[in-house]
Amino acid sequence: MDARAIIAKLRRREAPDAAEIAWFAEGLADGTVSDAQAGAFAMAVCMGELGEAGRTALTLAMRDSGQVLRWDLPGPVVDKHSTGGVGDCVSLVLAPALAACGAYVPMISGRGLGHTGGTLDKLEAIPGVATSVPLDRLHRIVADVGCAIVGATAEVAPADRRLYAIRDVTATVESLDLITASILSKKLAANLDALVLDVKLGSGAFMKSPDAARALAEALTKTANAAGCRTTALITDMDQPLAPALGNALEVAEVMRVLTGQAEGPLLHLTAALGGVVLADAGLVDDVQDGADRVVAAVRDGRAAERFGRMIAEQGGPLSFTADWARFLPEATVIHEVAAPRDGHVAAIDGEALGLAVVALGGGRLVESDVIDPAVGLSGLVRLGQTVRRGQPLALVHAGREDAAQAARAAVLAAITLSPQPPALPDLIHERIG
């Protein structure tokens, strides 16, 4: 087979067959396919579509390009994945909470993509934490602690590992086929008993319309269930950041406030909803509400924090992180308030613009080789419907330089709309699919 012929077929809006897709995935994994060809393939798929059969073929081919894990544990192996939003640090709360409820969570996560943050980048804001963990070590951590949050090693879905990095720097993130195959190739390689998907909808998500979010949720659930993994998706709101902070260390701080009982709000509510679904699908609870209640209980009584602390220590972080977390997280050198220019109600928040502002501060990547500054970002963000007075802070900018802080301040002012009238507030969970 020939990479050029497959790319040309896609350019003509013809779907490659399963054998061609499998060959291309293997070429991504072993280097037969060049970076230029991988980028052209991603762009051709983004401009057209593979169809349901092609999407499934690409998912399974990328899964099978590496090792599929095997488990021997006394409970079900489960996981969660978000399609990407801003201020979304659910994974860091949910993984230890599920472990405290009797599940085992080998969470294979990704890095920042486009305007959205990455779970691995957030975790690595904690000094010493390693997310590149050999598979034998991953097995030991999951067996001992109940959860681990790591990146895909070279042995797991290597075709996706390569294509994922290329998508981030070639403006080919927003493709139903590529998103589905990327998410599920890693998740199916973990050999799960149940999976819950958080499909984001709104200004801070890749999917801006209900139809697009529903199409992605259906593609994901159909593909995963067909592959033998019990999967449910929740379509959840991303018309505003989930947590009141964007940026790696700042989001870890919000996680720790939830895990240590200092805050709750939408971050805990969504964690409970997703956890309830996957615990029910895994057969650990009688119904979704029972599962959600157990997740909340595990957070409130400290069991989730205890698991999180053990996981951090096992992955190389400080032994006393949960007891003294604020001391370990890096802080920006320049911090400025963004003052409201007038009185009003917060009527709209452009989440994508806020995410891009954090990337510009150095909290994300413009090219694959960029080094992230874990301390920069935004905190204290206002919520939709909140009443503000002129001069009241809309957010705090955390930056490494004064000029970067001023640029971020202008971006925040442009991203937040104030209105004389309060807006209708969106539901946190829009729909359940699967």
CSV table of C-alpha atoms in Angstrom, one decimal:
chain,number,residue,atom,x,y,z
A,1,MET,CA,0.0,0.0,0.0
A,2,ASP,CA,1.0,3.6,-0.4
A,3,ALA,CA,0.3,6.5,2.0
A,4,ARG,CA,0.0,8.9,-0.9
A,5,ALA,CA,-2.7,6.8,-2.5
A,6,ILE,CA,-4.7,6.6,0.7
A,7,ILE,CA,-4.4,10.4,1.2
A,8,ALA,CA,-5.5,11.0,-2.3
A,9,LYS,CA,-8.5,8.8,-1.8
A,10,LEU,CA,-9.5,10.8,1.2
A,11,ARG,CA,-9.0,14.0,-0.8
A,12,ARG,CA,-11.5,12.7,-3.4
A,13,ARG,CA,-14.0,12.1,-0.5
A,14,GLU,CA,-13.6,8.3,-0.9
A,15,ALA,CA,-13.5,6.3,2.3
A,16,PRO,CA,-10.4,4.0,2.5
A,17,ASP,CA,-11.2,0.4,3.4
A,18,ALA,CA,-10.3,-1.3,6.7
A,19,ALA,CA,-7.1,-2.8,5.4
A,20,GLU,CA,-5.9,0.6,4.1
A,21,ILE,CA,-6.7,2.3,7.4
A,22,ALA,CA,-5.0,-0.5,9.4
A,23,TRP,CA,-1.9,-0.1,7.1
A,24,PHE,CA,-1.8,3.6,7.7
A,25,ALA,CA,-2.2,3.2,11.5
A,26,GLU,CA,0.7,0.7,11.5
A,27,GLY,CA,2.7,3.2,9.4
A,28,LEU,CA,2.1,5.9,12.0
A,29,ALA,CA,3.3,3.6,14.7
A,30,ASP,CA,6.5,2.3,13.0
A,31,GLY,CA,7.5,5.5,11.1
A,32,THR,CA,6.7,4.2,7.6
A,33,VAL,CA,4.3,7.2,7.3
A,34,SER,CA,6.1,10.6,7.5
A,35,ASP,CA,5.1,13.6,9.5
A,36,ALA,CA,4.0,15.4,6.4
A,37,GLN,CA,1.8,12.4,5.3
A,38,ALA,CA,0.4,12.1,8.8
A,39,GLY,CA,-0.5,15.8,8.7
A,40,ALA,CA,-2.0,15.5,5.3
A,41,PHE,CA,-4.0,12.5,6.4
A,42,ALA,CA,-5.4,14.4,9.4
A,43,MET,CA,-6.3,17.4,7.3
A,44,ALA,CA,-8.0,15.2,4.6
A,45,VAL,CA,-10.1,13.4,7.3
A,46,CYS,CA,-10.9,16.8,8.9
A,47,MET,CA,-12.1,18.2,5.6
A,48,GLY,CA,-14.2,15.1,4.9
A,49,GLU,CA,-15.2,12.1,6.9
A,50,LEU,CA,-14.5,8.4,7.2
A,51,GLY,CA,-18.0,7.2,7.9
A,52,GLU,CA,-19.1,4.9,10.7
A,53,ALA,CA,-17.2,1.8,9.4
A,54,GLY,CA,-14.1,3.8,8.7
A,55,ARG,CA,-14.2,5.5,12.1
A,56,THR,CA,-14.4,2.1,13.8
A,57,ALA,CA,-11.7,0.7,11.7
A,58,LEU,CA,-9.4,3.6,12.5
A,59,THR,CA,-10.1,3.3,16.3
A,60,LEU,CA,-9.4,-0.5,16.4
A,61,ALA,CA,-6.4,-0.1,14.2
A,62,MET,CA,-4.8,2.5,16.4
A,63,ARG,CA,-5.7,0.4,19.5
A,64,ASP,CA,-4.1,-2.6,18.0
A,65,SER,CA,-0.9,-0.7,16.9
A,66,GLY,CA,0.4,-1.3,20.5
A,67,GLN,CA,-0.2,-3.4,23.6
A,68,VAL,CA,-3.7,-4.1,25.1
A,69,LEU,CA,-3.5,-4.3,28.9
A,70,ARG,CA,-4.6,-7.2,30.9
A,71,TRP,CA,-5.8,-7.0,34.5
A,72,ASP,CA,-6.2,-9.4,37.4
A,73,LEU,CA,-8.0,-7.3,40.0
A,74,PRO,CA,-10.7,-7.9,42.6
A,75,GLY,CA,-13.0,-5.2,41.1
A,76,PRO,CA,-14.0,-3.7,37.8
A,77,VAL,CA,-11.6,-1.6,35.8
A,78,VAL,CA,-13.2,1.7,34.8
A,79,ASP,CA,-12.3,5.1,33.3
A,80,LYS,CA,-13.7,8.5,32.3
A,81,HIS,CA,-12.7,10.8,29.4
A,82,SER,CA,-13.7,14.4,28.6
A,83,THR,CA,-13.7,15.7,25.1
A,84,GLY,CA,-12.1,18.9,26.2
A,85,GLY,CA,-13.1,22.1,27.9
A,86,VAL,CA,-11.7,24.9,30.0
A,87,GLY,CA,-11.4,24.8,33.8
A,88,ASP,CA,-12.2,21.1,33.6
A,89,CYS,CA,-10.2,19.2,36.2
A,90,VAL,CA,-12.8,16.5,37.0
A,91,SER,CA,-10.3,13.7,36.3
A,92,LEU,CA,-8.2,14.6,39.3
A,93,VAL,CA,-11.2,14.4,41.6
A,94,LEU,CA,-13.0,11.5,40.0
A,95,ALA,CA,-10.2,8.9,39.7
A,96,PRO,CA,-9.4,8.8,43.5
A,97,ALA,CA,-13.1,9.0,44.3
A,98,LEU,CA,-13.9,6.0,42.1
A,99,ALA,CA,-11.0,4.1,43.7
A,100,ALA,CA,-12.4,4.8,47.1
A,101,CYS,CA,-15.7,3.3,45.9
A,102,GLY,CA,-14.1,0.0,44.9
A,103,ALA,CA,-13.3,0.6,41.3
A,104,TYR,CA,-9.8,0.4,39.7
A,105,VAL,CA,-8.9,3.4,37.4
A,106,PRO,CA,-6.0,3.2,35.1
A,107,MET,CA,-6.6,6.6,33.6
A,108,ILE,CA,-4.6,7.1,30.4
A,109,SER,CA,-4.8,10.8,29.8
A,110,GLY,CA,-3.5,13.4,27.3
A,111,ARG,CA,-1.9,16.8,27.2
A,112,GLY,CA,-3.4,20.2,26.4
A,113,LEU,CA,-5.0,20.3,22.9
A,114,GLY,CA,-5.9,23.6,21.2
A,115,HIS,CA,-7.5,25.9,23.7
A,116,THR,CA,-8.2,23.2,26.3
A,117,GLY,CA,-6.0,22.1,29.2
A,118,GLY,CA,-4.5,18.6,29.5
A,119,THR,CA,-4.8,16.4,32.6
A,120,LEU,CA,-1.2,15.3,32.4
A,121,ASP,CA,0.0,19.0,32.3
A,122,LYS,CA,-2.1,19.7,35.4
A,123,LEU,CA,-0.8,16.7,37.3
A,124,GLU,CA,2.8,17.6,36.4
A,125,ALA,CA,2.3,21.1,38.0
A,126,ILE,CA,2.9,19.1,41.2
A,127,PRO,CA,6.6,18.9,41.8
A,128,GLY,CA,8.2,15.5,41.1
A,129,VAL,CA,5.1,13.9,39.6
A,130,ALA,CA,5.9,11.6,36.7
A,131,THR,CA,3.2,10.7,34.2
A,132,SER,CA,5.4,8.6,32.0
A,133,VAL,CA,5.1,5.3,33.8
A,134,PRO,CA,6.2,1.9,32.5
A,135,LEU,CA,3.3,-0.6,32.2
A,136,ASP,CA,4.5,-2.9,35.0
A,137,ARG,CA,4.6,0.1,37.3
A,138,LEU,CA,1.1,1.2,36.2
A,139,HIS,CA,-0.2,-2.2,37.1
A,140,ARG,CA,1.4,-2.0,40.5
A,141,ILE,CA,0.1,1.5,41.3
A,142,VAL,CA,-3.5,0.6,40.2
A,143,ALA,CA,-3.5,-2.6,42.2
A,144,ASP,CA,-2.1,-0.9,45.4
A,145,VAL,CA,-3.8,2.6,45.3
A,146,GLY,CA,-6.8,1.9,43.0
A,147,CYS,CA,-6.0,4.7,40.5
A,148,ALA,CA,-3.2,6.1,38.4
A,149,ILE,CA,-3.2,9.0,35.9
A,150,VAL,CA,-0.6,8.5,33.3
A,151,GLY,CA,0.2,9.2,29.6
A,152,ALA,CA,0.1,6.5,27.0
A,153,THR,CA,3.5,4.8,26.8
A,154,ALA,CA,5.2,3.9,23.6
A,155,GLU,CA,3.6,0.5,24.0
A,156,VAL,CA,0.0,1.8,24.2
A,157,ALA,CA,-1.7,3.0,21.0
A,158,PRO,CA,1.5,4.4,19.5
A,159,ALA,CA,-0.3,5.4,16.3
A,160,ASP,CA,-2.5,7.7,18.3
A,161,ARG,CA,0.4,9.1,20.3
A,162,ARG,CA,1.9,10.3,17.0
A,163,LEU,CA,-1.2,11.5,15.4
A,164,TYR,CA,-2.4,13.3,18.5
A,165,ALA,CA,0.7,15.5,18.6
A,166,ILE,CA,0.4,16.3,14.9
A,167,ARG,CA,-3.3,17.3,15.2
A,168,ASP,CA,-2.5,19.9,17.9
A,169,VAL,CA,-0.1,21.8,15.6
A,170,THR,CA,-1.9,21.4,12.3
A,171,ALA,CA,-5.4,22.8,13.2
A,172,THR,CA,-7.0,19.4,12.7
A,173,VAL,CA,-8.4,18.9,16.3
A,174,GLU,CA,-12.0,19.4,15.4
A,175,SER,CA,-12.8,16.2,13.5
A,176,LEU,CA,-15.5,13.7,14.7
A,177,ASP,CA,-13.6,10.8,13.3
A,178,LEU,CA,-10.2,11.8,14.7
A,179,ILE,CA,-11.5,12.7,18.1
A,180,THR,CA,-13.4,9.4,18.3
A,181,ALA,CA,-10.5,7.3,17.2
A,182,SER,CA,-8.0,9.1,19.5
A,183,ILE,CA,-10.1,8.9,22.6
A,184,LEU,CA,-11.2,5.3,22.2
A,185,SER,CA,-7.9,3.8,20.9
A,186,LYS,CA,-6.3,4.6,24.3
A,187,LYS,CA,-9.3,3.7,26.4
A,188,LEU,CA,-9.9,0.4,24.6
A,189,ALA,CA,-6.2,-0.4,24.9
A,190,ALA,CA,-6.7,-0.2,28.7
A,191,ASN,CA,-9.2,-3.1,28.5
A,192,LEU,CA,-12.0,-1.5,30.6
A,193,ASP,CA,-15.1,-3.0,32.0
A,194,ALA,CA,-16.9,0.4,31.8
A,195,LEU,CA,-16.3,3.9,30.5
A,196,VAL,CA,-18.1,7.2,31.0
A,197,LEU,CA,-17.6,10.0,28.5
A,198,ASP,CA,-18.0,13.7,29.2
A,199,VAL,CA,-18.9,15.3,25.9
A,200,LYS,CA,-18.6,19.1,26.3
A,201,LEU,CA,-21.0,21.5,24.6
A,202,GLY,CA,-20.6,25.3,24.5
A,203,SER,CA,-18.3,28.2,24.1
A,204,GLY,CA,-15.3,26.5,25.8
A,205,ALA,CA,-15.8,23.2,24.0
A,206,PHE,CA,-14.8,21.9,20.6
A,207,MET,CA,-18.4,21.1,20.0
A,208,LYS,CA,-20.4,24.4,19.9
A,209,SER,CA,-23.8,23.1,18.9
A,210,PRO,CA,-26.1,20.5,20.4
A,211,ASP,CA,-26.2,18.5,17.2
A,212,ALA,CA,-22.4,18.4,17.0
A,213,ALA,CA,-22.1,17.3,20.6
A,214,ARG,CA,-24.8,14.6,20.2
A,215,ALA,CA,-23.1,13.3,17.0
A,216,LEU,CA,-19.8,12.9,18.8
A,217,ALA,CA,-21.5,11.3,21.9
A,218,GLU,CA,-23.3,8.8,19.6
A,219,ALA,CA,-20.1,8.1,17.6
A,220,LEU,CA,-18.1,7.4,20.8
A,221,THR,CA,-20.7,5.3,22.5
A,222,LYS,CA,-21.6,3.2,19.4
A,223,THR,CA,-17.9,2.5,18.6
A,224,ALA,CA,-17.0,1.7,22.2
A,225,ASN,CA,-20.0,-0.5,22.9
A,226,ALA,CA,-19.4,-2.3,19.6
A,227,ALA,CA,-15.9,-3.1,20.8
A,228,GLY,CA,-17.2,-4.7,24.0
A,229,CYS,CA,-16.7,-1.8,26.5
A,230,ARG,CA,-19.9,-0.8,28.3
A,231,THR,CA,-20.0,3.0,27.6
A,232,THR,CA,-22.3,5.9,28.4
A,233,ALA,CA,-21.9,9.6,27.5
A,234,LEU,CA,-23.1,12.7,29.3
A,235,ILE,CA,-23.4,15.9,27.3
A,236,THR,CA,-22.4,18.6,29.7
A,237,ASP,CA,-22.3,22.4,29.7
A,238,MET,CA,-19.1,24.3,28.7
A,239,ASP,CA,-20.6,27.8,28.2
A,240,GLN,CA,-18.5,28.7,31.2
A,241,PRO,CA,-15.4,27.2,32.8
A,242,LEU,CA,-16.3,24.3,35.1
A,243,ALA,CA,-13.9,25.4,37.9
A,244,PRO,CA,-13.3,29.1,38.6
A,245,ALA,CA,-9.7,28.8,37.4
A,246,LEU,CA,-7.8,28.0,34.2
A,247,GLY,CA,-4.1,27.0,34.2
A,248,ASN,CA,-2.3,24.0,35.5
A,249,ALA,CA,-1.3,24.7,39.0
A,250,LEU,CA,-4.4,26.9,39.5
A,251,GLU,CA,-6.7,24.1,38.6
A,252,VAL,CA,-4.8,21.7,40.9
A,253,ALA,CA,-5.5,24.2,43.7
A,254,GLU,CA,-9.2,24.0,42.9
A,255,VAL,CA,-9.1,20.2,42.9
A,256,MET,CA,-7.5,20.3,46.3
A,257,ARG,CA,-10.1,22.7,47.7
A,258,VAL,CA,-12.8,20.2,46.7
A,259,LEU,CA,-10.9,17.1,48.0
A,260,THR,CA,-10.2,18.8,51.3
A,261,GLY,CA,-13.7,20.1,51.9
A,262,GLN,CA,-13.0,23.8,51.2
A,263,ALA,CA,-15.2,24.0,48.1
A,264,GLU,CA,-17.9,22.1,46.2
A,265,GLY,CA,-19.9,23.7,43.3
A,266,PRO,CA,-20.1,22.5,39.7
A,267,LEU,CA,-16.8,20.6,39.8
A,268,LEU,CA,-18.0,18.2,42.5
A,269,HIS,CA,-21.5,18.0,41.0
A,270,LEU,CA,-20.2,16.9,37.7
A,271,THR,CA,-17.7,14.5,39.3
A,272,ALA,CA,-20.6,12.9,41.1
A,273,ALA,CA,-22.8,12.6,38.0
A,274,LEU,CA,-20.1,11.0,35.9
A,275,GLY,CA,-19.0,8.7,38.8
A,276,GLY,CA,-22.5,7.6,39.4
A,277,VAL,CA,-22.9,6.5,35.8
A,278,VAL,CA,-19.7,4.5,35.5
A,279,LEU,CA,-20.2,2.8,39.0
A,280,ALA,CA,-23.7,1.7,37.9
A,281,ASP,CA,-22.4,0.5,34.5
A,282,ALA,CA,-19.7,-1.4,36.2
A,283,GLY,CA,-22.2,-3.1,38.5
A,284,LEU,CA,-20.8,-1.6,41.8
A,285,VAL,CA,-24.0,0.1,42.7
A,286,ASP,CA,-27.7,-0.4,42.1
A,287,ASP,CA,-28.4,2.8,40.2
A,288,VAL,CA,-26.8,6.0,39.0
A,289,GLN,CA,-28.0,8.1,42.0
A,290,ASP,CA,-26.6,5.6,44.5
A,291,GLY,CA,-23.3,5.8,42.6
A,292,ALA,CA,-23.3,9.7,42.7
A,293,ASP,CA,-24.1,9.7,46.4
A,294,ARG,CA,-21.2,7.3,47.0
A,295,VAL,CA,-18.8,9.5,45.1
A,296,VAL,CA,-19.8,12.6,47.1
A,297,ALA,CA,-19.4,10.7,50.3
A,298,ALA,CA,-15.9,9.6,49.3
A,299,VAL,CA,-14.9,13.2,48.7
A,300,ARG,CA,-16.6,14.6,51.8
A,301,ASP,CA,-15.2,12.1,54.3
A,302,GLY,CA,-11.6,12.4,53.0
A,303,ARG,CA,-11.2,8.9,51.4
A,304,ALA,CA,-10.8,10.4,47.9
A,305,ALA,CA,-8.1,12.8,49.2
A,306,GLU,CA,-6.3,10.0,50.9
A,307,ARG,CA,-6.3,8.0,47.6
A,308,PHE,CA,-5.1,11.1,45.7
A,309,GLY,CA,-2.2,11.6,48.1
A,310,ARG,CA,-1.1,8.0,47.7
A,311,MET,CA,-1.3,8.2,44.0
A,312,ILE,CA,0.8,11.4,43.9
A,313,ALA,CA,3.4,9.8,46.1
A,314,GLU,CA,3.5,6.6,44.0
A,315,GLN,CA,4.0,8.8,40.9
A,316,GLY,CA,7.0,10.6,42.4
A,317,GLY,CA,5.3,13.6,44.1
A,318,PRO,CA,5.6,14.9,47.6
A,319,LEU,CA,4.6,12.4,50.4
A,320,SER,CA,2.7,15.2,52.3
A,321,PHE,CA,1.1,16.8,49.3
A,322,THR,CA,-2.6,16.6,50.4
A,323,ALA,CA,-1.7,17.9,53.9
A,324,ASP,CA,0.2,20.9,52.7
A,325,TRP,CA,-0.6,21.3,49.0
A,326,ALA,CA,-0.5,25.1,48.8
A,327,ARG,CA,3.2,25.0,49.7
A,328,PHE,CA,4.1,22.8,46.8
A,329,LEU,CA,2.3,24.5,43.9
A,330,PRO,CA,4.2,27.1,41.8
A,331,GLU,CA,3.1,30.7,41.9
A,332,ALA,CA,3.2,33.3,39.1
A,333,THR,CA,5.4,36.4,39.6
A,334,VAL,CA,2.9,38.8,38.2
A,335,ILE,CA,-0.8,38.8,39.5
A,336,HIS,CA,-3.3,41.4,38.4
A,337,GLU,CA,-7.0,41.9,38.9
A,338,VAL,CA,-9.3,42.3,35.9
A,339,ALA,CA,-11.8,44.9,37.0
A,340,ALA,CA,-15.4,45.0,35.6
A,341,PRO,CA,-15.7,48.1,33.4
A,342,ARG,CA,-19.3,48.7,34.5
A,343,ASP,CA,-22.2,47.3,36.6
A,344,GLY,CA,-24.1,44.4,35.2
A,345,HIS,CA,-24.9,40.7,35.1
A,346,VAL,CA,-22.4,38.2,33.6
A,347,ALA,CA,-24.4,37.3,30.5
A,348,ALA,CA,-21.9,35.3,28.4
A,349,ILE,CA,-18.3,33.9,28.8
A,350,ASP,CA,-16.3,33.0,25.7
A,351,GLY,CA,-14.5,29.9,27.1
A,352,GLU,CA,-12.4,29.3,24.0
A,353,ALA,CA,-11.1,32.9,24.2
A,354,LEU,CA,-10.2,32.4,27.8
A,355,GLY,CA,-8.4,29.2,27.0
A,356,LEU,CA,-6.4,30.8,24.3
A,357,ALA,CA,-5.5,33.6,26.6
A,358,VAL,CA,-4.0,31.0,29.0
A,359,VAL,CA,-2.1,29.4,26.1
A,360,ALA,CA,-0.7,32.9,25.2
A,361,LEU,CA,0.5,33.3,28.8
A,362,GLY,CA,2.5,30.1,28.5
A,363,GLY,CA,0.0,27.7,30.1
A,364,GLY,CA,-0.5,25.7,26.8
A,365,ARG,CA,1.4,24.9,23.6
A,366,LEU,CA,1.4,26.8,20.3
A,367,VAL,CA,3.8,24.2,18.9
A,368,GLU,CA,4.6,20.7,20.1
A,369,SER,CA,8.0,21.7,21.5
A,370,ASP,CA,6.7,24.5,23.7
A,371,VAL,CA,7.5,24.3,27.4
A,372,ILE,CA,4.5,25.0,29.7
A,373,ASP,CA,4.7,27.4,32.6
A,374,PRO,CA,2.5,25.6,35.2
A,375,ALA,CA,2.0,28.8,37.3
A,376,VAL,CA,0.2,31.0,34.8
A,377,GLY,CA,-3.5,31.3,34.1
A,378,LEU,CA,-6.7,32.8,35.4
A,379,SER,CA,-8.3,32.4,38.8
A,380,GLY,CA,-11.3,33.8,40.6
A,381,LEU,CA,-13.4,33.8,37.5
A,382,VAL,CA,-17.0,35.1,37.7
A,383,ARG,CA,-19.9,32.8,36.9
A,384,LEU,CA,-22.8,33.2,34.5
A,385,GLY,CA,-25.6,35.1,36.1
A,386,GLN,CA,-23.4,36.7,38.7
A,387,THR,CA,-24.0,40.4,39.5
A,388,VAL,CA,-20.9,42.6,39.4
A,389,ARG,CA,-20.3,46.2,40.2
A,390,ARG,CA,-17.9,48.5,38.4
A,391,GLY,CA,-14.4,47.9,39.6
A,392,GLN,CA,-15.2,44.4,41.0
A,393,PRO,CA,-12.8,41.7,39.9
A,394,LEU,CA,-13.9,39.5,37.0
A,395,ALA,CA,-10.8,37.4,37.3
A,396,LEU,CA,-7.2,37.4,38.5
A,397,VAL,CA,-4.4,37.1,35.8
A,398,HIS,CA,-1.4,35.1,36.8
A,399,ALA,CA,1.6,35.8,34.5
A,400,GLY,CA,5.3,35.5,34.2
A,401,ARG,CA,5.7,39.0,32.6
A,402,GLU,CA,3.9,42.4,32.9
A,403,ASP,CA,3.3,42.6,29.1
A,404,ALA,CA,1.8,39.1,29.1
A,405,ALA,CA,-0.5,40.0,32.0
A,406,GLN,CA,-1.8,43.1,30.2
A,407,ALA,CA,-2.6,41.1,27.1
A,408,ALA,CA,-4.4,38.5,29.1
A,409,ARG,CA,-6.3,41.3,30.9
A,410,ALA,CA,-7.6,42.6,27.6
A,411,ALA,CA,-8.5,39.1,26.5
A,412,VAL,CA,-10.6,38.5,29.6
A,413,LEU,CA,-12.4,41.8,29.2
A,414,ALA,CA,-13.3,40.9,25.6
A,415,ALA,CA,-14.4,37.4,26.6
A,416,ILE,CA,-16.9,38.3,29.3
A,417,THR,CA,-20.1,40.0,28.4
A,418,LEU,CA,-22.0,42.1,31.0
A,419,SER,CA,-25.7,42.8,30.5
A,420,PRO,CA,-28.3,44.9,32.4
A,421,GLN,CA,-30.5,41.8,32.5
A,422,PRO,CA,-29.6,38.4,34.1
A,423,PRO,CA,-29.2,35.6,31.5
A,424,ALA,CA,-31.0,32.2,31.5
A,425,LEU,CA,-28.6,29.8,33.1
A,426,PRO,CA,-27.8,26.5,31.3
A,427,ASP,CA,-28.1,23.1,32.9
A,428,LEU,CA,-24.9,21.4,33.9
A,429,ILE,CA,-26.0,18.2,32.2
A,430,HIS,CA,-27.8,18.4,28.9
A,431,GLU,CA,-28.3,14.8,27.9
A,432,ARG,CA,-27.4,11.2,28.5
A,433,ILE,CA,-26.6,8.9,25.6
A,434,GLY,CA,-25.8,5.2,25.6
